[in-house]
Amino acid sequence: MAIVVNRPKLTFAEKCYLPAIFAGLAITWKHLKRALFNKGIVTMQYPEEKWDANLPDWYRGAPTLVVDENGREKCVSCQLCEFICPPRAITIKPMEIPENDKWRKVEKRPEEFDIDMARCIYCGLCEEVCPEEAIFLRKDYSITGLNRAEMVHDKKTLYKLGGVMKGLTFKWNELK
Ligand code: SF4
Ligand code: SF4
């Protein structure tokens, strides 16, 4: 059933965008004053200068794959991240873990795992949906390439960027 959402009545000033324009001008004036009276720099010379040391813990950089402290692959190739990814940046080719492999218990691992960073919008949904805590958005944000192919992070690159993630890994829990 369709739900009708009533639109709020805008004032004349709101229709002209005046409050938003004056709010923007006030911020510009505030920064201008700081620059004129030498009260703190508001810009930096990127990329020579970077803010990297001050990134908060919850910063969402590029998505990566991680291994646990024993070097074991956490991803079980369930493909939930592939399905949830809004711009369809993730492509996974699952493979069955061979019978004689000591981690056979979880059945699958990714044979190929690509993330197209030219498509990724750093939304973090892949990290949220992953039941195995295998994919994390780390702090790398300066992802560049000379062509589209170079912007695709393959499995090897994803593990290199992701590194080790310590802590509870449900996949290896013996009670499971
Ligand atoms: S961060 Fe968002 S856009 Fe990027 S790969 Fe994950 S789900 Fe897709
Ligand atoms: S990273 Fe997580 S959600 Fe994506 S396929 Fe692997 S286990 Fe599934």
Coordinates of C-alpha atoms and ligand atoms in Angstrom, one line a residue:
M1 CA 0.0 0.0 0.0
A2 CA 1.3 3.4 -0.9
I3 CA 2.0 5.8 2.0
V4 CA 1.4 9.5 1.3
V5 CA 4.1 11.7 2.9
N6 CA 2.9 15.2 3.5
R7 CA 5.4 17.8 2.4
P8 CA 6.2 20.5 4.9
K9 CA 5.1 24.1 4.1
L10 CA 8.2 26.1 3.3
T11 CA 8.5 29.8 4.2
F12 CA 9.4 32.3 1.6
A13 CA 13.0 32.5 2.9
E14 CA 13.4 28.7 2.7
K15 CA 12.0 28.6 -0.8
C16 CA 14.8 31.1 -1.8
Y17 CA 17.4 29.0 -0.1
L18 CA 18.3 32.2 1.9
P19 CA 19.0 30.5 5.3
A20 CA 21.3 28.0 3.7
I21 CA 23.1 30.7 1.7
F22 CA 23.6 32.9 4.9
A23 CA 24.8 29.9 6.9
G24 CA 27.4 29.1 4.2
L25 CA 28.5 32.7 4.1
A26 CA 28.9 32.8 7.9
I27 CA 31.2 29.7 7.8
T28 CA 33.3 31.3 5.0
W29 CA 33.5 34.6 7.0
K30 CA 34.6 32.7 10.1
H31 CA 37.4 30.9 8.2
L32 CA 38.4 34.2 6.4
K33 CA 38.8 35.9 9.8
R34 CA 40.9 33.0 11.1
A35 CA 43.2 33.3 8.0
L36 CA 43.4 37.1 8.1
F37 CA 44.3 37.2 11.8
N38 CA 46.6 34.1 11.7
K39 CA 44.4 32.2 14.1
G40 CA 45.0 28.7 12.8
I41 CA 45.4 27.2 9.3
V42 CA 42.2 25.8 7.8
T43 CA 43.7 24.1 4.7
M44 CA 46.6 21.8 4.1
Q45 CA 48.9 21.2 1.2
Y46 CA 47.6 17.8 0.1
P47 CA 49.2 15.4 -0.9
E48 CA 52.4 16.6 0.7
E49 CA 50.5 17.1 4.0
K50 CA 48.1 14.5 5.2
W51 CA 45.6 14.1 8.0
D52 CA 46.4 10.3 8.3
A53 CA 47.7 10.3 11.8
N54 CA 44.4 11.9 13.0
L55 CA 42.0 9.5 11.3
P56 CA 39.5 8.2 13.9
D57 CA 39.2 4.5 14.6
W58 CA 35.9 4.3 12.9
Y59 CA 37.2 5.9 9.6
R60 CA 35.9 4.0 6.6
G61 CA 38.7 3.6 4.0
A62 CA 39.1 0.9 1.3
P63 CA 37.5 -2.5 1.9
T64 CA 40.0 -5.3 2.5
L65 CA 40.1 -9.0 3.4
V66 CA 41.7 -10.1 6.6
V67 CA 43.3 -13.3 8.0
D68 CA 43.2 -14.3 11.7
E69 CA 46.2 -14.5 13.9
N70 CA 47.0 -18.0 12.6
G71 CA 47.1 -16.7 9.0
R72 CA 43.8 -18.5 8.2
E73 CA 41.5 -17.1 5.6
K74 CA 38.3 -15.9 7.3
C75 CA 36.1 -15.6 4.2
V76 CA 33.9 -18.6 3.5
S77 CA 32.8 -17.3 0.1
C78 CA 29.1 -17.0 1.2
Q79 CA 28.8 -14.0 -1.3
L80 CA 26.6 -12.0 1.0
C81 CA 28.8 -9.0 0.5
E82 CA 28.6 -9.4 -3.2
F83 CA 24.8 -9.4 -3.1
I84 CA 24.6 -6.4 -0.7
C85 CA 27.1 -4.1 -2.4
P86 CA 25.0 -1.2 -3.9
P87 CA 27.3 -0.4 -6.9
R88 CA 28.1 -4.1 -7.5
A89 CA 31.8 -3.6 -7.0
I90 CA 32.5 -7.1 -5.6
T91 CA 33.0 -10.2 -7.7
I92 CA 33.6 -13.5 -6.0
K93 CA 34.4 -16.9 -7.5
P94 CA 33.9 -19.5 -4.7
M95 CA 35.8 -22.8 -4.6
E96 CA 35.4 -25.9 -2.6
I97 CA 38.1 -26.6 0.0
P98 CA 39.7 -30.0 -0.9
E99 CA 38.9 -33.0 1.3
N100 CA 42.4 -33.3 2.6
D101 CA 42.7 -29.6 3.6
K102 CA 42.9 -29.1 7.4
W103 CA 40.4 -26.3 7.1
R104 CA 37.9 -28.4 5.2
K105 CA 35.3 -27.9 7.9
V106 CA 34.0 -24.7 6.4
E107 CA 33.7 -26.1 2.9
K108 CA 34.4 -23.0 0.8
R109 CA 36.9 -20.2 0.3
P110 CA 37.1 -17.7 -2.5
E111 CA 39.2 -18.7 -5.4
E112 CA 38.9 -15.2 -6.7
F113 CA 37.8 -12.1 -4.9
D114 CA 37.8 -8.8 -6.7
I115 CA 36.7 -5.3 -5.5
D116 CA 36.5 -2.7 -8.2
M117 CA 37.6 0.5 -6.4
A118 CA 36.4 2.6 -9.3
R119 CA 32.9 1.6 -8.3
C120 CA 33.2 1.3 -4.5
I121 CA 31.5 4.1 -2.6
Y122 CA 33.1 3.2 0.8
C123 CA 29.6 2.6 2.3
G124 CA 30.7 -0.2 4.6
L125 CA 27.7 -2.5 3.9
C126 CA 30.0 -5.4 3.0
E127 CA 31.7 -5.2 6.4
E128 CA 28.3 -5.0 8.2
V129 CA 26.8 -8.0 6.4
C130 CA 29.8 -10.3 6.7
P131 CA 28.9 -13.1 9.1
E132 CA 32.6 -14.2 9.4
E133 CA 34.3 -10.8 10.2
A134 CA 36.4 -11.3 7.1
I135 CA 36.0 -8.0 5.3
F136 CA 36.9 -4.7 6.9
L137 CA 37.2 -1.1 5.7
R138 CA 40.7 -0.1 6.7
K139 CA 42.2 3.4 6.6
D140 CA 43.6 3.4 3.0
Y141 CA 41.8 6.0 1.0
S142 CA 44.2 7.2 -1.6
I143 CA 43.5 4.5 -4.2
T144 CA 44.7 5.4 -7.7
G145 CA 45.4 3.7 -11.0
L146 CA 46.2 4.6 -14.6
N147 CA 43.3 2.6 -16.0
R148 CA 40.2 0.8 -14.9
A149 CA 42.0 -2.6 -14.6
E150 CA 44.5 -1.1 -12.1
M151 CA 41.6 0.0 -9.9
V152 CA 40.4 -3.6 -9.4
H153 CA 41.8 -5.0 -6.2
D154 CA 42.3 -8.8 -6.5
K155 CA 42.4 -11.3 -3.6
K156 CA 46.2 -10.9 -3.1
T157 CA 45.9 -7.1 -2.9
L158 CA 42.9 -7.3 -0.6
Y159 CA 44.8 -9.5 1.9
K160 CA 47.9 -7.4 1.6
L161 CA 45.9 -4.3 2.5
G162 CA 43.8 -6.0 5.2
G163 CA 46.5 -7.9 7.1
V164 CA 45.7 -9.7 10.3
M165 CA 42.6 -9.2 12.4
K166 CA 42.8 -10.7 15.9
G167 CA 39.8 -11.6 18.0
L168 CA 36.8 -13.9 17.9
T169 CA 36.4 -15.8 14.7
F170 CA 33.1 -17.6 14.6
K171 CA 34.2 -19.9 11.8
W172 CA 36.8 -21.6 13.9
N173 CA 34.7 -21.9 17.1
E174 CA 34.6 -25.6 18.0
L175 CA 31.1 -25.2 19.5
K176 CA 29.8 -24.2 16.1
Ligands
SF4_1 S1 32.2 -0.5 0.9 FE1 30.1 -0.5 -0.1 S2 30.5 -0.1 -2.2 FE2 32.5 -0.7 -1.4 S3 32.7 -2.9 -1.7 FE3 31.8 -2.6 0.3 S4 29.5 -2.7 0.0 FE4 30.5 -2.3 -2.0
SF4_2 S1 33.8 -11.5 2.9 FE1 32.3 -12.2 4.4 S2 30.3 -11.8 3.4 FE2 31.9 -11.7 1.8 S3 31.9 -13.7 0.9 FE3 33.5 -13.7 2.5 S4 32.4 -14.4 4.3 FE4 30.8 -13.9 2.9

